[in-house]
């Protein structure tokens, strides 16, 4: 019986979701129904929690709106969610960022995660255009 349920849940799960984690700034496109009309509304904020439970997965997004903190919990595989766009990757060490609820201003900022290819390092050239030049990691001293 559980294999049948698992197969039904697998068919209902979305496959085109981007990989995101706590600390990332995301834009969630939500379908809003107003009377007979439907439109998409963007909710942009920081992911403070993520719950991975298959079809029952959810994530919490927090944003500041007119000086008030607003949190919204989204079901990851809900048909109401039309798209998730990652705006910025956050460099955090925790899986749940509930401590951001008490922080405001500069202390609530999250550092951006900067990743690079270990085989190639980009070095700024001393030219007028400030071009990006690829240099092997051995030559760059990394």
CSV table of N, CA and C in Angstrom, one decimal:
chain,number,residue,atom,x,y,z
A,1,UNK,N,0.8,-1.2,0.0
A,1,UNK,CA,0.0,0.0,0.0
A,1,UNK,C,0.9,1.3,0.0
A,2,UNK,N,2.0,1.3,0.7
A,2,UNK,CA,2.8,2.5,0.8
A,2,UNK,C,3.5,2.7,-0.5
A,3,UNK,N,3.8,1.7,-1.3
A,3,UNK,CA,4.4,1.9,-2.6
A,3,UNK,C,3.5,2.6,-3.5
A,4,UNK,N,2.2,2.4,-3.4
A,4,UNK,CA,1.2,3.1,-4.3
A,4,UNK,C,1.2,4.5,-3.9
A,5,UNK,N,1.2,4.8,-2.6
A,5,UNK,CA,1.1,6.2,-2.1
A,5,UNK,C,2.4,6.9,-2.5
A,6,UNK,N,3.5,6.3,-2.4
A,6,UNK,CA,4.8,6.9,-2.8
A,6,UNK,C,4.8,7.2,-4.3
A,7,UNK,N,4.3,6.4,-5.1
A,7,UNK,CA,4.2,6.6,-6.5
A,7,UNK,C,3.3,7.8,-6.9
A,8,UNK,N,2.2,7.9,-6.2
A,8,UNK,CA,1.3,9.0,-6.4
A,8,UNK,C,1.9,10.3,-6.0
A,9,UNK,N,2.6,10.3,-4.8
A,9,UNK,CA,3.3,11.5,-4.3
A,9,UNK,C,4.5,11.9,-5.3
A,10,UNK,N,5.2,10.9,-5.8
A,10,UNK,CA,6.3,11.2,-6.8
A,10,UNK,C,5.7,11.9,-8.0
A,11,UNK,N,4.6,11.5,-8.5
A,11,UNK,CA,4.0,12.2,-9.7
A,11,UNK,C,3.6,13.6,-9.4
A,12,UNK,N,3.2,13.9,-8.2
A,12,UNK,CA,2.7,15.3,-7.8
A,12,UNK,C,3.8,16.2,-7.5
A,13,UNK,N,5.0,15.7,-7.3
A,13,UNK,CA,6.2,16.6,-6.9
A,13,UNK,C,6.7,17.3,-8.1
A,14,UNK,N,7.1,18.6,-7.9
A,14,UNK,CA,7.7,19.4,-9.0
A,14,UNK,C,9.1,19.0,-9.2
A,15,UNK,N,9.5,18.9,-10.5
A,15,UNK,CA,10.9,18.6,-10.8
A,15,UNK,C,11.8,19.8,-11.2
A,16,UNK,N,11.2,20.9,-11.5
A,16,UNK,CA,11.9,22.0,-12.0
A,16,UNK,C,12.3,23.1,-11.0
A,17,UNK,N,12.3,22.7,-9.7
A,17,UNK,CA,12.6,23.7,-8.7
A,17,UNK,C,14.2,23.9,-8.6
A,18,UNK,N,14.6,25.1,-8.4
A,18,UNK,CA,16.1,25.3,-8.2
A,18,UNK,C,16.5,24.9,-6.8
A,19,UNK,N,17.8,24.6,-6.6
A,19,UNK,CA,18.3,24.2,-5.3
A,19,UNK,C,18.6,25.5,-4.5
A,20,UNK,N,17.9,25.6,-3.4
A,20,UNK,CA,18.2,26.8,-2.5
A,20,UNK,C,18.2,26.3,-1.1
A,21,UNK,N,18.8,27.1,-0.2
A,21,UNK,CA,19.0,26.7,1.2
A,21,UNK,C,18.7,28.0,2.1
A,22,UNK,N,18.8,27.8,3.4
A,22,UNK,CA,18.6,28.8,4.3
A,22,UNK,C,19.6,29.9,4.1
A,23,UNK,N,19.2,31.2,4.1
A,23,UNK,CA,20.1,32.3,3.9
A,23,UNK,C,20.0,32.8,2.5
A,24,UNK,N,19.4,32.1,1.6
A,24,UNK,CA,19.3,32.6,0.2
A,24,UNK,C,18.2,33.6,0.1
A,25,UNK,N,18.4,34.6,-0.8
A,25,UNK,CA,17.3,35.5,-1.1
A,25,UNK,C,16.6,35.0,-2.3
A,26,UNK,N,15.3,34.8,-2.2
A,26,UNK,CA,14.5,34.2,-3.3
A,26,UNK,C,13.3,35.1,-3.6
A,27,UNK,N,12.9,34.9,-4.9
A,27,UNK,CA,11.6,35.6,-5.3
A,27,UNK,C,10.7,34.4,-5.6
A,28,UNK,N,9.6,34.4,-4.9
A,28,UNK,CA,8.6,33.3,-5.1
A,28,UNK,C,7.4,33.9,-5.8
A,29,UNK,N,7.1,33.4,-7.0
A,29,UNK,CA,5.9,33.8,-7.8
A,29,UNK,C,4.7,33.0,-7.3
A,30,UNK,N,3.7,33.7,-6.7
A,30,UNK,CA,2.5,33.0,-6.2
A,30,UNK,C,1.3,33.4,-7.0
A,31,UNK,N,0.5,32.4,-7.3
A,31,UNK,CA,-0.7,32.7,-8.0
A,31,UNK,C,-1.8,33.2,-7.1
A,32,UNK,N,-2.3,34.3,-7.3
A,32,UNK,CA,-3.4,34.9,-6.5
A,32,UNK,C,-4.7,35.0,-7.2
A,33,UNK,N,-5.8,34.5,-6.7
A,33,UNK,CA,-7.1,34.6,-7.3
A,33,UNK,C,-7.9,35.7,-6.6
A,34,UNK,N,-8.3,36.6,-7.5
A,34,UNK,CA,-9.2,37.7,-7.0
A,34,UNK,C,-10.5,37.7,-7.8
A,35,UNK,N,-11.5,37.1,-7.3
A,35,UNK,CA,-12.8,37.0,-8.0
A,35,UNK,C,-12.6,35.9,-9.1
A,36,UNK,N,-12.8,36.4,-10.3
A,36,UNK,CA,-12.6,35.5,-11.5
A,36,UNK,C,-11.2,35.6,-12.1
A,37,UNK,N,-10.5,36.7,-11.7
A,37,UNK,CA,-9.1,36.9,-12.3
A,37,UNK,C,-8.1,36.2,-11.5
A,38,UNK,N,-7.0,35.8,-12.2
A,38,UNK,CA,-5.8,35.2,-11.5
A,38,UNK,C,-4.6,36.0,-11.9
A,39,UNK,N,-3.7,36.3,-11.0
A,39,UNK,CA,-2.5,37.0,-11.4
A,39,UNK,C,-1.3,36.4,-10.5
A,40,UNK,N,-0.1,36.7,-10.9
A,40,UNK,CA,1.0,36.3,-10.2
A,40,UNK,C,1.6,37.4,-9.3
A,41,UNK,N,1.9,37.1,-8.1
A,41,UNK,CA,2.4,38.1,-7.1
A,41,UNK,C,3.7,37.6,-6.6
A,42,UNK,N,4.7,38.5,-6.6
A,42,UNK,CA,6.1,38.2,-6.2
A,42,UNK,C,6.2,38.4,-4.7
A,43,UNK,N,6.8,37.4,-4.0
A,43,UNK,CA,7.1,37.6,-2.6
A,43,UNK,C,8.6,37.4,-2.5
A,44,UNK,N,9.4,38.5,-2.2
A,44,UNK,CA,10.8,38.4,-2.2
A,44,UNK,C,11.3,38.5,-0.7
A,45,UNK,N,12.2,37.6,-0.3
A,45,UNK,CA,12.7,37.7,1.0
A,45,UNK,C,13.8,36.6,1.2
A,46,UNK,N,14.2,36.5,2.5
A,46,UNK,CA,15.3,35.5,2.8
A,46,UNK,C,14.7,34.2,3.3
A,47,UNK,N,15.2,33.1,2.9
A,47,UNK,CA,14.7,31.8,3.4
A,47,UNK,C,15.3,31.6,4.7
A,48,UNK,N,14.5,31.5,5.8
A,48,UNK,CA,15.0,31.3,7.1
A,48,UNK,C,14.8,29.9,7.6
A,49,UNK,N,14.1,29.1,6.9
A,49,UNK,CA,13.9,27.7,7.3
A,49,UNK,C,13.5,26.9,6.0
A,50,UNK,N,13.9,25.6,6.0
A,50,UNK,CA,13.5,24.7,5.0
A,50,UNK,C,13.2,23.4,5.6
A,51,UNK,N,12.1,22.7,5.2
A,51,UNK,CA,11.7,21.5,5.7
A,51,UNK,C,11.6,20.5,4.5
A,52,UNK,N,12.4,19.5,4.5
A,52,UNK,CA,12.5,18.5,3.4
A,52,UNK,C,11.7,17.2,3.8
A,53,UNK,N,10.5,17.1,3.3
A,53,UNK,CA,9.7,15.9,3.7
A,53,UNK,C,9.0,15.3,2.4
A,54,UNK,N,9.7,15.3,1.3
A,54,UNK,CA,9.1,14.8,0.1
A,54,UNK,C,8.0,15.7,-0.4
A,55,UNK,N,6.8,15.2,-0.6
A,55,UNK,CA,5.7,16.0,-1.0
A,55,UNK,C,5.3,17.0,0.0
A,56,UNK,N,5.5,16.8,1.3
A,56,UNK,CA,5.1,17.7,2.3
A,56,UNK,C,6.2,18.7,2.7
A,57,UNK,N,7.2,18.9,1.8
A,57,UNK,CA,8.2,19.9,2.0
A,57,UNK,C,7.7,21.3,2.0
A,58,UNK,N,8.4,22.1,2.9
A,58,UNK,CA,7.9,23.5,3.0
A,58,UNK,C,9.2,24.4,3.3
A,59,UNK,N,9.0,25.7,3.0
A,59,UNK,CA,10.1,26.6,3.3
A,59,UNK,C,9.5,27.9,3.8
A,60,UNK,N,10.2,28.6,4.7
A,60,UNK,CA,9.7,29.9,5.2
A,60,UNK,C,10.5,31.0,4.7
A,61,UNK,N,9.9,32.1,4.2
A,61,UNK,CA,10.5,33.2,3.6
A,61,UNK,C,10.2,34.4,4.5
A,62,UNK,N,11.2,35.2,4.8
A,62,UNK,CA,10.9,36.4,5.7
A,62,UNK,C,11.4,37.7,4.9
A,63,UNK,N,10.5,38.7,5.0
A,63,UNK,CA,10.9,40.0,4.3
A,63,UNK,C,10.4,41.1,5.3
A,64,UNK,N,11.0,42.3,5.0
A,64,UNK,CA,10.6,43.5,5.7
A,64,UNK,C,9.6,44.3,4.8
A,65,UNK,N,8.5,44.6,5.3
A,65,UNK,CA,7.5,45.4,4.6
A,65,UNK,C,7.0,46.5,5.4
A,66,UNK,N,7.4,47.7,5.0
A,66,UNK,CA,7.1,49.0,5.7
A,66,UNK,C,7.5,48.9,7.2
A,67,UNK,N,8.7,48.4,7.4
A,67,UNK,CA,9.2,48.4,8.8
A,67,UNK,C,8.7,47.2,9.6
A,68,UNK,N,7.8,46.4,9.1
A,68,UNK,CA,7.3,45.2,9.8
A,68,UNK,C,7.9,43.9,9.2
A,69,UNK,N,8.3,43.0,10.0
A,69,UNK,CA,8.7,41.7,9.5
A,69,UNK,C,7.5,40.8,9.1
A,70,UNK,N,7.6,40.3,7.9
A,70,UNK,CA,6.5,39.4,7.4
A,70,UNK,C,7.1,38.1,7.0
A,71,UNK,N,6.6,37.0,7.5
A,71,UNK,CA,7.0,35.7,7.2
A,71,UNK,C,5.9,34.9,6.5
A,72,UNK,N,6.2,34.1,5.6
A,72,UNK,CA,5.2,33.3,4.9
A,72,UNK,C,5.8,31.9,4.7
A,73,UNK,N,5.0,30.9,5.0
A,73,UNK,CA,5.4,29.5,4.8
A,73,UNK,C,4.8,29.0,3.5
A,74,UNK,N,5.6,28.5,2.6
A,74,UNK,CA,5.2,28.0,1.3
A,74,UNK,C,5.4,26.5,1.3
A,75,UNK,N,4.4,25.8,0.8
A,75,UNK,CA,4.5,24.4,0.5
A,75,UNK,C,5.3,24.3,-0.8
A,76,UNK,N,6.4,23.6,-0.8
A,76,UNK,CA,7.3,23.5,-1.9
A,76,UNK,C,6.7,23.0,-3.2
A,77,UNK,N,5.9,22.0,-3.1
A,77,UNK,CA,5.3,21.4,-4.3
A,77,UNK,C,3.8,21.8,-4.6
A,78,UNK,N,3.4,22.9,-4.0
A,78,UNK,CA,2.1,23.4,-4.2
A,78,UNK,C,1.8,23.9,-5.6
A,79,UNK,N,0.7,23.7,-6.2
A,79,UNK,CA,0.4,24.3,-7.5
A,79,UNK,C,0.2,25.8,-7.5
A,80,UNK,N,0.1,26.4,-6.3
A,80,UNK,CA,-0.1,27.8,-6.2
A,80,UNK,C,1.3,28.5,-6.5
A,81,UNK,N,2.4,27.8,-6.2
A,81,UNK,CA,3.7,28.4,-6.5
A,81,UNK,C,4.0,28.2,-8.0
A,82,UNK,N,4.2,29.3,-8.7
A,82,UNK,CA,4.4,29.2,-10.2
A,82,UNK,C,5.9,29.3,-10.5
A,83,UNK,N,6.7,29.7,-9.6
A,83,UNK,CA,8.2,29.8,-9.9
A,83,UNK,C,9.0,30.3,-8.7
A,84,UNK,N,10.2,29.8,-8.6
A,84,UNK,CA,11.1,30.3,-7.5
A,84,UNK,C,12.4,30.8,-8.2
A,85,UNK,N,12.8,32.0,-8.0
A,85,UNK,CA,14.0,32.5,-8.6
A,85,UNK,C,15.0,32.9,-7.4
A,86,UNK,N,16.2,32.5,-7.6
A,86,UNK,CA,17.2,32.8,-6.5
A,86,UNK,C,17.9,34.1,-6.9
A,87,UNK,N,17.8,35.1,-6.1
A,87,UNK,CA,18.4,36.4,-6.3
A,87,UNK,C,19.8,36.5,-5.8
A,88,UNK,N,20.1,35.9,-4.6
A,88,UNK,CA,21.4,35.9,-4.0
A,88,UNK,C,21.6,34.7,-3.1
A,89,UNK,N,22.8,34.1,-3.2
A,89,UNK,CA,23.1,33.0,-2.3
A,89,UNK,C,23.6,33.6,-1.0
A,90,UNK,N,23.2,33.0,0.1
A,90,UNK,CA,23.6,33.5,1.4
A,90,UNK,C,24.7,32.6,2.0
A,91,UNK,N,25.7,33.1,2.7
A,91,UNK,CA,26.7,32.4,3.3
A,91,UNK,C,26.4,32.3,4.8
A,92,UNK,N,25.7,31.2,5.2
A,92,UNK,CA,25.3,31.0,6.6
A,92,UNK,C,25.8,29.7,7.1
A,93,UNK,N,25.9,29.5,8.4
A,93,UNK,CA,26.3,28.2,9.0
A,93,UNK,C,25.2,27.5,9.7
A,94,UNK,N,24.0,28.0,9.7
A,94,UNK,CA,22.9,27.4,10.4
A,94,UNK,C,21.8,26.9,9.4
A,95,UNK,N,21.1,26.0,9.7
A,95,UNK,CA,20.0,25.5,8.9
A,95,UNK,C,18.7,26.3,9.1
A,96,UNK,N,18.5,26.8,10.3
A,96,UNK,CA,17.3,27.6,10.7
A,96,UNK,C,17.8,28.9,11.2
A,97,UNK,N,17.3,30.0,10.5
A,97,UNK,CA,17.8,31.3,10.8
A,97,UNK,C,16.7,32.1,11.6
A,98,UNK,N,16.1,31.5,12.7
A,98,UNK,CA,15.1,32.1,13.4
A,98,UNK,C,15.6,33.3,14.2
A,99,UNK,N,16.9,33.4,14.4
A,99,UNK,CA,17.5,34.5,15.2
A,99,UNK,C,17.4,35.8,14.4
A,100,UNK,N,17.1,35.8,13.1
A,100,UNK,CA,16.9,37.0,12.3
A,100,UNK,C,15.6,37.7,12.7
A,101,UNK,N,14.7,37.1,13.4
A,101,UNK,CA,13.5,37.7,13.8
A,101,UNK,C,13.8,38.9,14.8
A,102,UNK,N,14.8,38.7,15.6
A,102,UNK,CA,15.1,39.8,16.6
A,102,UNK,C,16.0,40.8,16.1
A,103,UNK,N,16.7,40.6,14.9
A,103,UNK,CA,17.7,41.5,14.4
A,103,UNK,C,17.0,42.5,13.4
A,104,UNK,N,17.5,43.7,13.4
A,104,UNK,CA,17.1,44.7,12.4
A,104,UNK,C,18.3,45.5,11.9
A,105,UNK,N,18.1,46.1,10.7
A,105,UNK,CA,19.1,46.9,10.1
A,105,UNK,C,20.3,46.2,9.6
A,106,UNK,N,21.5,46.7,9.9
A,106,UNK,CA,22.8,46.1,9.4
A,106,UNK,C,23.0,44.8,10.0
A,107,UNK,N,22.6,44.5,11.3
A,107,UNK,CA,22.9,43.3,11.9
A,107,UNK,C,22.1,42.1,11.3
A,108,UNK,N,21.0,42.4,10.6
A,108,UNK,CA,20.2,41.4,10.0
A,108,UNK,C,20.7,41.0,8.6
A,109,UNK,N,21.7,41.6,8.1
A,109,UNK,CA,22.2,41.3,6.8
A,109,UNK,C,22.9,40.0,6.7
A,110,UNK,N,22.9,39.3,5.6
A,110,UNK,CA,23.5,38.0,5.4
A,110,UNK,C,24.6,38.2,4.3
A,111,UNK,N,25.8,37.7,4.6
A,111,UNK,CA,26.9,37.8,3.6
A,111,UNK,C,26.6,37.0,2.4
A,112,UNK,N,27.0,37.5,1.2
A,112,UNK,CA,26.8,36.7,0.0
A,112,UNK,C,27.8,35.6,-0.1
A,113,UNK,N,27.4,34.5,-0.6
A,113,UNK,CA,28.3,33.3,-0.8
A,113,UNK,C,29.0,33.5,-2.2
A,114,UNK,N,30.3,33.6,-2.1
A,114,UNK,CA,31.0,33.8,-3.4
A,114,UNK,C,31.7,32.5,-3.7
A,115,UNK,N,31.4,31.9,-4.8
A,115,UNK,CA,32.0,30.6,-5.1
A,115,UNK,C,32.8,30.8,-6.4
A,116,UNK,N,33.9,30.0,-6.6
A,116,UNK,CA,34.7,30.1,-7.8
A,116,UNK,C,35.2,28.7,-8.1
A,117,UNK,N,35.6,28.5,-9.4
A,117,UNK,CA,36.1,27.3,-9.8
A,117,UNK,C,37.5,27.1,-9.3
A,118,UNK,N,37.9,26.0,-8.7
A,118,UNK,CA,39.2,25.8,-8.1
A,118,UNK,C,40.3,25.7,-9.1
A,119,UNK,N,40.0,25.4,-10.4
A,119,UNK,CA,41.0,25.3,-11.4
A,119,UNK,C,41.4,26.6,-12.0
A,120,UNK,N,40.4,27.5,-12.0
A,120,UNK,CA,40.7,28.8,-12.6
A,120,UNK,C,40.3,29.9,-11.7
A,121,UNK,N,41.2,30.9,-11.6
A,121,UNK,CA,40.9,32.1,-10.7
A,121,UNK,C,40.9,33.3,-11.6
A,122,UNK,N,39.9,34.2,-11.4
A,122,UNK,CA,39.8,35.4,-12.2
A,122,UNK,C,40.5,36.5,-11.5
A,123,UNK,N,41.4,37.1,-12.3
A,123,UNK,CA,42.2,38.2,-11.8
A,123,UNK,C,41.9,39.5,-12.6
A,124,UNK,N,41.8,40.6,-11.9
A,124,UNK,CA,41.5,41.8,-12.6
A,124,UNK,C,42.8,42.3,-13.2
A,125,UNK,N,42.7,42.7,-14.5
A,125,UNK,CA,43.9,43.2,-15.2
A,125,UNK,C,44.0,44.7,-15.0
A,126,UNK,N,45.2,45.2,-15.1
A,126,UNK,CA,45.5,46.6,-14.9
A,126,UNK,C,45.4,47.3,-16.2
A,127,UNK,N,44.2,47.3,-16.8
A,127,UNK,CA,43.9,47.9,-18.1
A,127,UNK,C,42.9,49.0,-17.9
A,128,UNK,N,42.7,49.8,-18.8
A,128,UNK,CA,41.7,50.9,-18.7
A,128,UNK,C,40.3,50.3,-18.7
A,129,UNK,N,40.0,49.2,-19.3
A,129,UNK,CA,38.7,48.6,-19.3
A,129,UNK,C,38.5,47.7,-18.1
A,130,UNK,N,39.5,47.4,-17.3
A,130,UNK,CA,39.5,46.5,-16.2
A,130,UNK,C,38.9,45.2,-16.6
A,131,UNK,N,39.5,44.5,-17.6
A,131,UNK,CA,39.0,43.3,-18.1
A,131,UNK,C,39.2,42.1,-17.1
A,132,UNK,N,38.5,41.1,-17.2
A,132,UNK,CA,38.6,39.9,-16.4
A,132,UNK,C,39.5,38.9,-17.2
A,133,UNK,N,40.6,38.4,-16.6
A,133,UNK,CA,41.5,37.5,-17.2
A,133,UNK,C,41.5,36.2,-16.5
A,134,UNK,N,41.4,35.1,-17.2
A,134,UNK,CA,41.5,33.8,-16.5
A,134,UNK,C,42.9,33.3,-16.4
A,135,UNK,N,43.3,33.0,-15.2
A,135,UNK,CA,44.7,32.5,-14.9
A,135,UNK,C,44.6,31.2,-14.2
A,136,UNK,N,45.4,30.2,-14.6
A,136,UNK,CA,45.3,28.9,-13.9
A,136,UNK,C,45.7,29.1,-12.4
A,137,UNK,N,45.1,28.3,-11.6
A,137,UNK,CA,45.2,28.5,-10.1
A,137,UNK,C,46.7,28.3,-9.7
A,138,UNK,N,47.5,27.6,-10.4
A,138,UNK,CA,48.9,27.4,-10.0
A,138,UNK,C,49.7,28.7,-10.2
A,139,UNK,N,49.4,29.4,-11.2
A,139,UNK,CA,50.1,30.7,-11.5
A,139,UNK,C,49.6,31.8,-10.6
A,140,UNK,N,48.3,31.8,-10.2
A,140,UNK,CA,47.8,32.8,-9.3
A,140,UNK,C,48.2,32.7,-7.9
A,141,UNK,N,48.8,31.6,-7.5
A,141,UNK,CA,49.3,31.4,-6.2
A,141,UNK,C,48.2,30.9,-5.2
A,142,UNK,N,47.2,30.2,-5.7
A,142,UNK,CA,46.1,29.7,-4.9
A,142,UNK,C,46.4,28.3,-4.6
